[in-house]
């Protein structure tokens, strides 16, 4: 296995910081001028600079459990991140500039926002890990192509009573890529209510920090994939923080419009 942004590596052979030998860390970015990887210790926020010779790539070992919806194409993965990583992600995400995808009148109780997470190494690493997991789960090469509206990443923030109506995550805004073909939504905190529900089957995913939902959003002809149309139930207590990553099948072409989220009811 190679060292890749978003992957996990075991640390060994450090002398000045020998207390970290044997620990695992997330690979955030390679800093060429220093000849070192910036890594974040798994389960914590501490970031180190480590030479490649002191890192060994390891498999993350995520288990994607299929959800019972017609035609398959939806999975849930637990412990994609730790509670500490979720808290860090919330802190970092809230510090970014975001563009709301819903009317301003809706934002007091909850909204989906889009923005550019790639500027923050830890969040960029999360996106890379999400892509690796989606590719392994769906068996397809995916791409996070340049995006003029930063719609590759989105942040979901709902307070008590906030919800999201039924919709499909379909996007036709890229002239050289096709539609969104795979989505990973990751819970960053614990809260009550706010279940992620596949609308036509009623299959609900209970919220839990570190839990990720993966699904295919379109059919081969580009139409909505009805079984993965979904909504979010109202939050009963706490705040619902989640981040989503959207991917396209590399090398395919489709029409270009300005629509990203397409309402389905």
PDB file of C-alpha atoms in Angstrom:
ATOM      1  CA  UNK A   1       0.000   0.000   0.000  1.00  0.00           C
ATOM      2  CA  UNK A   2       1.130   3.534  -0.747  1.00  0.00           C
ATOM      3  CA  UNK A   3       0.958   6.606   1.448  1.00  0.00           C
ATOM      4  CA  UNK A   4      -2.001   8.683   0.209  1.00  0.00           C
ATOM      5  CA  UNK A   5      -3.818  11.754   1.459  1.00  0.00           C
ATOM      6  CA  UNK A   6      -6.730  10.600   3.583  1.00  0.00           C
ATOM      7  CA  UNK A   7      -5.191   7.223   4.333  1.00  0.00           C
ATOM      8  CA  UNK A   8      -4.010   5.762   7.613  1.00  0.00           C
ATOM      9  CA  UNK A   9      -0.394   4.992   8.481  1.00  0.00           C
ATOM     10  CA  UNK A  10       1.441   3.422  11.413  1.00  0.00           C
ATOM     11  CA  UNK A  11       4.251   5.478  12.954  1.00  0.00           C
ATOM     12  CA  UNK A  12       7.559   3.824  13.793  1.00  0.00           C
ATOM     13  CA  UNK A  13      11.233   4.676  14.233  1.00  0.00           C
ATOM     14  CA  UNK A  14      10.827   8.150  15.732  1.00  0.00           C
ATOM     15  CA  UNK A  15      13.593   9.169  18.123  1.00  0.00           C
ATOM     16  CA  UNK A  16      12.774  12.694  19.288  1.00  0.00           C
ATOM     17  CA  UNK A  17       9.084  11.769  19.722  1.00  0.00           C
ATOM     18  CA  UNK A  18       9.384   8.053  20.451  1.00  0.00           C
ATOM     19  CA  UNK A  19       6.152   8.135  22.489  1.00  0.00           C
ATOM     20  CA  UNK A  20       4.241   8.142  19.189  1.00  0.00           C
ATOM     21  CA  UNK A  21       5.830   4.964  17.828  1.00  0.00           C
ATOM     22  CA  UNK A  22       3.207   2.281  17.303  1.00  0.00           C
ATOM     23  CA  UNK A  23       0.361   4.790  16.950  1.00  0.00           C
ATOM     24  CA  UNK A  24      -1.752   5.254  13.836  1.00  0.00           C
ATOM     25  CA  UNK A  25      -2.329   8.603  12.140  1.00  0.00           C
ATOM     26  CA  UNK A  26      -4.347  10.112   9.293  1.00  0.00           C
ATOM     27  CA  UNK A  27      -2.302  11.426   6.359  1.00  0.00           C
ATOM     28  CA  UNK A  28      -3.301  15.064   5.829  1.00  0.00           C
ATOM     29  CA  UNK A  29      -0.840  16.295   3.193  1.00  0.00           C
ATOM     30  CA  UNK A  30       2.705  15.820   1.961  1.00  0.00           C
ATOM     31  CA  UNK A  31       4.891  18.915   2.372  1.00  0.00           C
ATOM     32  CA  UNK A  32       7.500  18.506  -0.369  1.00  0.00           C
ATOM     33  CA  UNK A  33       9.788  21.324   0.766  1.00  0.00           C
ATOM     34  CA  UNK A  34      10.149  19.673   4.178  1.00  0.00           C
ATOM     35  CA  UNK A  35      10.114  16.102   2.930  1.00  0.00           C
ATOM     36  CA  UNK A  36       7.531  15.196   5.554  1.00  0.00           C
ATOM     37  CA  UNK A  37       3.898  14.188   5.844  1.00  0.00           C
ATOM     38  CA  UNK A  38       1.580  16.223   8.040  1.00  0.00           C
ATOM     39  CA  UNK A  39      -0.338  13.593   9.991  1.00  0.00           C
ATOM     40  CA  UNK A  40      -3.008  13.708  12.665  1.00  0.00           C
ATOM     41  CA  UNK A  41      -2.957  11.107  15.394  1.00  0.00           C
ATOM     42  CA  UNK A  42      -6.048   8.905  15.218  1.00  0.00           C
ATOM     43  CA  UNK A  43      -8.453   9.684  18.027  1.00  0.00           C
ATOM     44  CA  UNK A  44      -7.002  13.112  18.718  1.00  0.00           C
ATOM     45  CA  UNK A  45      -6.249  16.526  17.282  1.00  0.00           C
ATOM     46  CA  UNK A  46      -2.438  16.521  17.534  1.00  0.00           C
ATOM     47  CA  UNK A  47      -0.688  17.068  14.188  1.00  0.00           C
ATOM     48  CA  UNK A  48       2.898  15.956  13.520  1.00  0.00           C
ATOM     49  CA  UNK A  49       5.426  16.247  10.701  1.00  0.00           C
ATOM     50  CA  UNK A  50       6.765  12.765   9.919  1.00  0.00           C
ATOM     51  CA  UNK A  51       9.224  11.524   7.287  1.00  0.00           C
ATOM     52  CA  UNK A  52       7.868   8.893   4.851  1.00  0.00           C
ATOM     53  CA  UNK A  53      10.434   6.365   6.137  1.00  0.00           C
ATOM     54  CA  UNK A  54       8.712   6.483   9.517  1.00  0.00           C
ATOM     55  CA  UNK A  55       5.243   5.761   8.122  1.00  0.00           C
ATOM     56  CA  UNK A  56       3.705   2.504   6.911  1.00  0.00           C
ATOM     57  CA  UNK A  57       0.331   2.610   5.172  1.00  0.00           C
ATOM     58  CA  UNK A  58      -2.298   0.390   6.757  1.00  0.00           C
ATOM     59  CA  UNK A  59      -5.807  -0.577   5.697  1.00  0.00           C
ATOM     60  CA  UNK A  60      -8.545   1.347   7.467  1.00  0.00           C
ATOM     61  CA  UNK A  61     -10.732  -1.753   7.674  1.00  0.00           C
ATOM     62  CA  UNK A  62     -14.170  -0.134   7.364  1.00  0.00           C
ATOM     63  CA  UNK A  63     -17.143  -2.495   7.035  1.00  0.00           C
ATOM     64  CA  UNK A  64     -19.928  -1.246   4.744  1.00  0.00           C
ATOM     65  CA  UNK A  65     -23.240  -2.871   5.731  1.00  0.00           C
ATOM     66  CA  UNK A  66     -25.919  -2.875   2.988  1.00  0.00           C
ATOM     67  CA  UNK A  67     -29.279  -1.229   3.678  1.00  0.00           C
ATOM     68  CA  UNK A  68     -32.479  -2.962   2.658  1.00  0.00           C
ATOM     69  CA  UNK A  69     -33.692  -0.826  -0.244  1.00  0.00           C
ATOM     70  CA  UNK A  70     -34.807  -2.025  -3.716  1.00  0.00           C
ATOM     71  CA  UNK A  71     -31.867  -2.622  -6.048  1.00  0.00           C
ATOM     72  CA  UNK A  72     -29.309  -2.059  -3.303  1.00  0.00           C
ATOM     73  CA  UNK A  73     -26.862   0.812  -3.720  1.00  0.00           C
ATOM     74  CA  UNK A  74     -27.010   2.110  -0.144  1.00  0.00           C
ATOM     75  CA  UNK A  75     -24.747   1.265   2.775  1.00  0.00           C
ATOM     76  CA  UNK A  76     -23.960   2.368   6.304  1.00  0.00           C
ATOM     77  CA  UNK A  77     -20.493   2.463   7.872  1.00  0.00           C
ATOM     78  CA  UNK A  78     -19.862   2.982  11.582  1.00  0.00           C
ATOM     79  CA  UNK A  79     -16.793   4.528  13.223  1.00  0.00           C
ATOM     80  CA  UNK A  80     -15.625   6.296  10.068  1.00  0.00           C
ATOM     81  CA  UNK A  81     -14.300   8.946  12.443  1.00  0.00           C
ATOM     82  CA  UNK A  82     -13.960   9.146  16.225  1.00  0.00           C
ATOM     83  CA  UNK A  83     -15.974  11.473  18.448  1.00  0.00           C
ATOM     84  CA  UNK A  84     -12.853  13.604  18.886  1.00  0.00           C
ATOM     85  CA  UNK A  85     -12.393  13.875  15.132  1.00  0.00           C
ATOM     86  CA  UNK A  86     -16.071  14.771  14.760  1.00  0.00           C
ATOM     87  CA  UNK A  87     -15.752  17.602  17.274  1.00  0.00           C
ATOM     88  CA  UNK A  88     -12.656  18.882  15.485  1.00  0.00           C
ATOM     89  CA  UNK A  89     -14.437  18.714  12.113  1.00  0.00           C
ATOM     90  CA  UNK A  90     -17.389  20.730  13.465  1.00  0.00           C
ATOM     91  CA  UNK A  91     -14.997  23.381  14.766  1.00  0.00           C
ATOM     92  CA  UNK A  92     -13.132  23.597  11.458  1.00  0.00           C
ATOM     93  CA  UNK A  93     -16.232  23.523   9.275  1.00  0.00           C
ATOM     94  CA  UNK A  94     -17.969  26.272  11.257  1.00  0.00           C
ATOM     95  CA  UNK A  95     -14.940  28.465  10.609  1.00  0.00           C
ATOM     96  CA  UNK A  96     -15.360  28.304   6.817  1.00  0.00           C
ATOM     97  CA  UNK A  97     -17.413  30.513   4.496  1.00  0.00           C
ATOM     98  CA  UNK A  98     -20.527  28.726   3.288  1.00  0.00           C
ATOM     99  CA  UNK A  99     -23.227  29.407   0.719  1.00  0.00           C
ATOM    100  CA  UNK A 100     -26.732  28.340   1.847  1.00  0.00           C
ATOM    101  CA  UNK A 101     -28.711  26.085  -0.497  1.00  0.00           C
ATOM    102  CA  UNK A 102     -32.058  26.955   1.059  1.00  0.00           C
ATOM    103  CA  UNK A 103     -34.068  30.175   1.503  1.00  0.00           C
ATOM    104  CA  UNK A 104     -32.806  32.484   4.277  1.00  0.00           C
ATOM    105  CA  UNK A 105     -36.082  31.974   6.152  1.00  0.00           C
ATOM    106  CA  UNK A 106     -35.150  28.305   6.634  1.00  0.00           C
ATOM    107  CA  UNK A 107     -31.677  28.832   8.070  1.00  0.00           C
ATOM    108  CA  UNK A 108     -32.652  29.476  11.733  1.00  0.00           C
ATOM    109  CA  UNK A 109     -33.605  25.805  12.182  1.00  0.00           C
ATOM    110  CA  UNK A 110     -31.406  24.176   9.615  1.00  0.00           C
ATOM    111  CA  UNK A 111     -29.979  24.270   6.142  1.00  0.00           C
ATOM    112  CA  UNK A 112     -27.565  22.651   3.750  1.00  0.00           C
ATOM    113  CA  UNK A 113     -24.561  24.775   2.863  1.00  0.00           C
ATOM    114  CA  UNK A 114     -21.894  24.341   0.206  1.00  0.00           C
ATOM    115  CA  UNK A 115     -18.288  25.410   0.494  1.00  0.00           C
ATOM    116  CA  UNK A 116     -14.681  24.502  -0.200  1.00  0.00           C
ATOM    117  CA  UNK A 117     -13.309  22.085   2.384  1.00  0.00           C
ATOM    118  CA  UNK A 118     -10.089  21.467   0.454  1.00  0.00           C
ATOM    119  CA  UNK A 119      -8.479  24.520   2.073  1.00  0.00           C
ATOM    120  CA  UNK A 120      -8.366  22.722   5.428  1.00  0.00           C
ATOM    121  CA  UNK A 121      -6.006  19.699   5.421  1.00  0.00           C
ATOM    122  CA  UNK A 122      -7.988  17.637   7.949  1.00  0.00           C
ATOM    123  CA  UNK A 123     -11.228  18.128   6.028  1.00  0.00           C
ATOM    124  CA  UNK A 124      -9.452  17.492   2.724  1.00  0.00           C
ATOM    125  CA  UNK A 125      -8.229  14.245   4.244  1.00  0.00           C
ATOM    126  CA  UNK A 126     -11.794  13.316   5.173  1.00  0.00           C
ATOM    127  CA  UNK A 127     -12.858  13.859   1.560  1.00  0.00           C
ATOM    128  CA  UNK A 128     -10.056  11.612   0.314  1.00  0.00           C
ATOM    129  CA  UNK A 129     -11.021   8.889   2.784  1.00  0.00           C
ATOM    130  CA  UNK A 130     -14.655   9.208   1.710  1.00  0.00           C
ATOM    131  CA  UNK A 131     -13.689   8.789  -1.941  1.00  0.00           C
ATOM    132  CA  UNK A 132     -11.604   5.702  -1.186  1.00  0.00           C
ATOM    133  CA  UNK A 133     -14.461   4.132   0.755  1.00  0.00           C
ATOM    134  CA  UNK A 134     -17.021   4.891  -1.985  1.00  0.00           C
ATOM    135  CA  UNK A 135     -14.758   3.485  -4.700  1.00  0.00           C
ATOM    136  CA  UNK A 136     -14.170   0.297  -2.710  1.00  0.00           C
ATOM    137  CA  UNK A 137     -17.865  -0.078  -1.883  1.00  0.00           C
ATOM    138  CA  UNK A 138     -19.321   0.684  -5.318  1.00  0.00           C
ATOM    139  CA  UNK A 139     -16.502  -0.770  -7.408  1.00  0.00           C
ATOM    140  CA  UNK A 140     -16.180   2.306  -9.632  1.00  0.00           C
ATOM    141  CA  UNK A 141     -13.514   4.922 -10.211  1.00  0.00           C
ATOM    142  CA  UNK A 142     -14.854   8.227  -8.923  1.00  0.00           C
ATOM    143  CA  UNK A 143     -13.677  11.810  -9.335  1.00  0.00           C
ATOM    144  CA  UNK A 144     -13.854  15.039  -7.390  1.00  0.00           C
ATOM    145  CA  UNK A 145     -13.394  17.285 -10.392  1.00  0.00           C
ATOM    146  CA  UNK A 146     -12.871  21.085 -10.283  1.00  0.00           C
ATOM    147  CA  UNK A 147     -16.215  22.601  -9.341  1.00  0.00           C
ATOM    148  CA  UNK A 148     -17.067  26.233 -10.007  1.00  0.00           C
ATOM    149  CA  UNK A 149     -19.662  26.317  -7.194  1.00  0.00           C
ATOM    150  CA  UNK A 150     -17.825  24.182  -4.628  1.00  0.00           C
ATOM    151  CA  UNK A 151     -20.689  21.702  -4.697  1.00  0.00           C
ATOM    152  CA  UNK A 152     -18.404  18.746  -4.081  1.00  0.00           C
ATOM    153  CA  UNK A 153     -18.697  19.406  -0.357  1.00  0.00           C
ATOM    154  CA  UNK A 154     -21.665  20.346   1.751  1.00  0.00           C
ATOM    155  CA  UNK A 155     -22.300  20.975   5.420  1.00  0.00           C
ATOM    156  CA  UNK A 156     -25.607  20.185   7.152  1.00  0.00           C
ATOM    157  CA  UNK A 157     -26.438  22.149  10.282  1.00  0.00           C
ATOM    158  CA  UNK A 158     -29.863  21.842  11.940  1.00  0.00           C
ATOM    159  CA  UNK A 159     -31.011  23.041  15.349  1.00  0.00           C
ATOM    160  CA  UNK A 160     -34.045  21.645  17.190  1.00  0.00           C
ATOM    161  CA  UNK A 161     -36.998  21.347  14.816  1.00  0.00           C
ATOM    162  CA  UNK A 162     -34.808  21.539  11.703  1.00  0.00           C
ATOM    163  CA  UNK A 163     -35.318  18.986   8.947  1.00  0.00           C
ATOM    164  CA  UNK A 164     -34.900  18.461   5.194  1.00  0.00           C
ATOM    165  CA  UNK A 165     -37.659  17.612   2.724  1.00  0.00           C
ATOM    166  CA  UNK A 166     -37.500  14.637   0.401  1.00  0.00           C
ATOM    167  CA  UNK A 167     -34.989  15.096  -2.427  1.00  0.00           C
ATOM    168  CA  UNK A 168     -32.316  13.406  -4.496  1.00  0.00           C
ATOM    169  CA  UNK A 169     -28.745  14.656  -4.659  1.00  0.00           C
ATOM    170  CA  UNK A 170     -28.605  15.095  -8.422  1.00  0.00           C
ATOM    171  CA  UNK A 171     -26.327  17.677 -10.004  1.00  0.00           C
ATOM    172  CA  UNK A 172     -25.880  18.594 -13.662  1.00  0.00           C
ATOM    173  CA  UNK A 173     -23.604  21.607 -13.314  1.00  0.00           C
ATOM    174  CA  UNK A 174     -20.334  20.310 -14.731  1.00  0.00           C
ATOM    175  CA  UNK A 175     -19.577  20.487 -18.451  1.00  0.00           C
ATOM    176  CA  UNK A 176     -16.871  17.806 -18.438  1.00  0.00           C
ATOM    177  CA  UNK A 177     -18.189  15.396 -15.803  1.00  0.00           C
ATOM    178  CA  UNK A 178     -21.598  13.845 -15.407  1.00  0.00           C
ATOM    179  CA  UNK A 179     -24.045  13.923 -12.526  1.00  0.00           C
ATOM    180  CA  UNK A 180     -23.468  13.046  -8.892  1.00  0.00           C
ATOM    181  CA  UNK A 181     -23.162   9.282  -8.866  1.00  0.00           C
ATOM    182  CA  UNK A 182     -22.151   8.577  -5.266  1.00  0.00           C
ATOM    183  CA  UNK A 183     -22.647  10.466  -2.022  1.00  0.00           C
ATOM    184  CA  UNK A 184     -21.243   9.942   1.459  1.00  0.00           C
ATOM    185  CA  UNK A 185     -22.926  11.774   4.347  1.00  0.00           C
ATOM    186  CA  UNK A 186     -21.062  11.689   7.659  1.00  0.00           C
ATOM    187  CA  UNK A 187     -22.474  12.468  11.104  1.00  0.00           C
ATOM    188  CA  UNK A 188     -20.126  14.700  13.130  1.00  0.00           C
ATOM    189  CA  UNK A 189     -21.997  14.753  16.460  1.00  0.00           C
ATOM    190  CA  UNK A 190     -24.635  12.966  18.507  1.00  0.00           C
ATOM    191  CA  UNK A 191     -28.192  14.327  18.674  1.00  0.00           C
ATOM    192  CA  UNK A 192     -31.783  13.140  19.110  1.00  0.00           C
ATOM    193  CA  UNK A 193     -34.108  12.731  16.128  1.00  0.00           C
ATOM    194  CA  UNK A 194     -32.820  13.931  12.755  1.00  0.00           C
ATOM    195  CA  UNK A 195     -32.828  10.444  11.242  1.00  0.00           C
ATOM    196  CA  UNK A 196     -31.686  10.043   7.618  1.00  0.00           C
ATOM    197  CA  UNK A 197     -34.627   8.299   5.895  1.00  0.00           C
ATOM    198  CA  UNK A 198     -34.939   6.753   2.432  1.00  0.00           C
ATOM    199  CA  UNK A 199     -38.367   8.156   1.624  1.00  0.00           C
ATOM    200  CA  UNK A 200     -39.975   5.460  -0.552  1.00  0.00           C
ATOM    201  CA  UNK A 201     -39.087   2.533   1.719  1.00  0.00           C
ATOM    202  CA  UNK A 202     -39.049   4.183   5.131  1.00  0.00           C
ATOM    203  CA  UNK A 203     -35.619   2.714   5.875  1.00  0.00           C
ATOM    204  CA  UNK A 204     -34.153   5.032   8.518  1.00  0.00           C
ATOM    205  CA  UNK A 205     -30.555   5.410   9.668  1.00  0.00           C
ATOM    206  CA  UNK A 206     -30.293   6.368  13.321  1.00  0.00           C
ATOM    207  CA  UNK A 207     -27.877   9.236  14.020  1.00  0.00           C
ATOM    208  CA  UNK A 208     -24.558   8.426  15.636  1.00  0.00           C
ATOM    209  CA  UNK A 209     -21.273  10.305  15.578  1.00  0.00           C
ATOM    210  CA  UNK A 210     -18.910   8.719  13.066  1.00  0.00           C
ATOM    211  CA  UNK A 211     -21.701   6.978  11.148  1.00  0.00           C
ATOM    212  CA  UNK A 212     -21.599   7.401   7.365  1.00  0.00           C
ATOM    213  CA  UNK A 213     -24.331   6.708   4.802  1.00  0.00           C
ATOM    214  CA  UNK A 214     -23.185   5.889   1.260  1.00  0.00           C
ATOM    215  CA  UNK A 215     -25.561   5.716  -1.670  1.00  0.00           C
ATOM    216  CA  UNK A 216     -25.846   5.903  -5.448  1.00  0.00           C
ATOM    217  CA  UNK A 217     -28.096   8.786  -6.463  1.00  0.00           C
ATOM    218  CA  UNK A 218     -28.736   8.278 -10.198  1.00  0.00           C
ATOM    219  CA  UNK A 219     -29.544   5.584 -12.718  1.00  0.00           C
ATOM    220  CA  UNK A 220     -27.205   4.882 -15.679  1.00  0.00           C
ATOM    221  CA  UNK A 221     -29.356   7.130 -17.907  1.00  0.00           C
ATOM    222  CA  UNK A 222     -28.958  10.046 -15.486  1.00  0.00           C
ATOM    223  CA  UNK A 223     -32.470   9.924 -14.035  1.00  0.00           C
ATOM    224  CA  UNK A 224     -33.161  10.030 -10.320  1.00  0.00           C
ATOM    225  CA  UNK A 225     -32.598   6.755  -8.532  1.00  0.00           C
ATOM    226  CA  UNK A 226     -35.949   6.512  -6.780  1.00  0.00           C
ATOM    227  CA  UNK A 227     -34.953   4.112  -3.953  1.00  0.00           C
ATOM    228  CA  UNK A 228     -32.276   6.528  -2.688  1.00  0.00           C
ATOM    229  CA  UNK A 229     -34.485   9.633  -2.608  1.00  0.00           C
ATOM    230  CA  UNK A 230     -34.283  10.660   1.026  1.00  0.00           C
ATOM    231  CA  UNK A 231     -35.243  13.159   3.699  1.00  0.00           C
ATOM    232  CA  UNK A 232     -34.190  14.082   7.240  1.00  0.00           C
ATOM    233  CA  UNK A 233     -36.604  13.913  10.160  1.00  0.00           C
ATOM    234  CA  UNK A 234     -36.865  16.898  12.526  1.00  0.00           C
ATOM    235  CA  UNK A 235     -34.145  17.203  15.151  1.00  0.00           C
ATOM    236  CA  UNK A 236     -35.653  16.661  18.605  1.00  0.00           C
ATOM    237  CA  UNK A 237     -32.713  17.637  20.803  1.00  0.00           C
ATOM    238  CA  UNK A 238     -29.259  19.060  20.207  1.00  0.00           C
ATOM    239  CA  UNK A 239     -27.764  20.166  16.895  1.00  0.00           C
ATOM    240  CA  UNK A 240     -27.368  17.983  13.833  1.00  0.00           C
ATOM    241  CA  UNK A 241     -23.962  18.443  12.274  1.00  0.00           C
ATOM    242  CA  UNK A 242     -23.020  16.433   9.210  1.00  0.00           C
ATOM    243  CA  UNK A 243     -20.762  16.831   6.227  1.00  0.00           C
ATOM    244  CA  UNK A 244     -21.306  15.369   2.778  1.00  0.00           C
ATOM    245  CA  UNK A 245     -19.020  14.528  -0.116  1.00  0.00           C
ATOM    246  CA  UNK A 246     -20.314  14.077  -3.676  1.00  0.00           C
ATOM    247  CA  UNK A 247     -18.509  12.191  -6.421  1.00  0.00           C
ATOM    248  CA  UNK A 248     -18.882  11.665 -10.159  1.00  0.00           C
ATOM    249  CA  UNK A 249     -18.012   8.663 -12.280  1.00  0.00           C
ATOM    250  CA  UNK A 250     -14.811   9.689 -14.059  1.00  0.00           C
ATOM    251  CA  UNK A 251     -14.846  10.125 -17.824  1.00  0.00           C
ATOM    252  CA  UNK A 252     -18.601  10.288 -18.421  1.00  0.00           C
ATOM    253  CA  UNK A 253     -20.513  13.201 -19.920  1.00  0.00           C
ATOM    254  CA  UNK A 254     -23.976  14.542 -19.328  1.00  0.00           C
ATOM    255  CA  UNK A 255     -25.989  17.707 -19.836  1.00  0.00           C
ATOM    256  CA  UNK A 256     -25.181  20.958 -18.075  1.00  0.00           C
ATOM    257  CA  UNK A 257     -27.772  22.971 -16.136  1.00  0.00           C
ATOM    258  CA  UNK A 258     -27.676  24.989 -12.947  1.00  0.00           C
ATOM    259  CA  UNK A 259     -29.531  22.460 -10.799  1.00  0.00           C
ATOM    260  CA  UNK A 260     -27.862  20.589  -7.941  1.00  0.00           C
ATOM    261  CA  UNK A 261     -30.485  19.580  -5.391  1.00  0.00           C
ATOM    262  CA  UNK A 262     -33.627  18.446  -7.254  1.00  0.00           C
ATOM    263  CA  UNK A 263     -36.795  18.363  -5.089  1.00  0.00           C
ATOM    264  CA  UNK A 264     -38.786  15.148  -5.438  1.00  0.00           C
ATOM    265  CA  UNK A 265     -42.083  16.062  -3.810  1.00  0.00           C
TER     266      UNK A 265
END
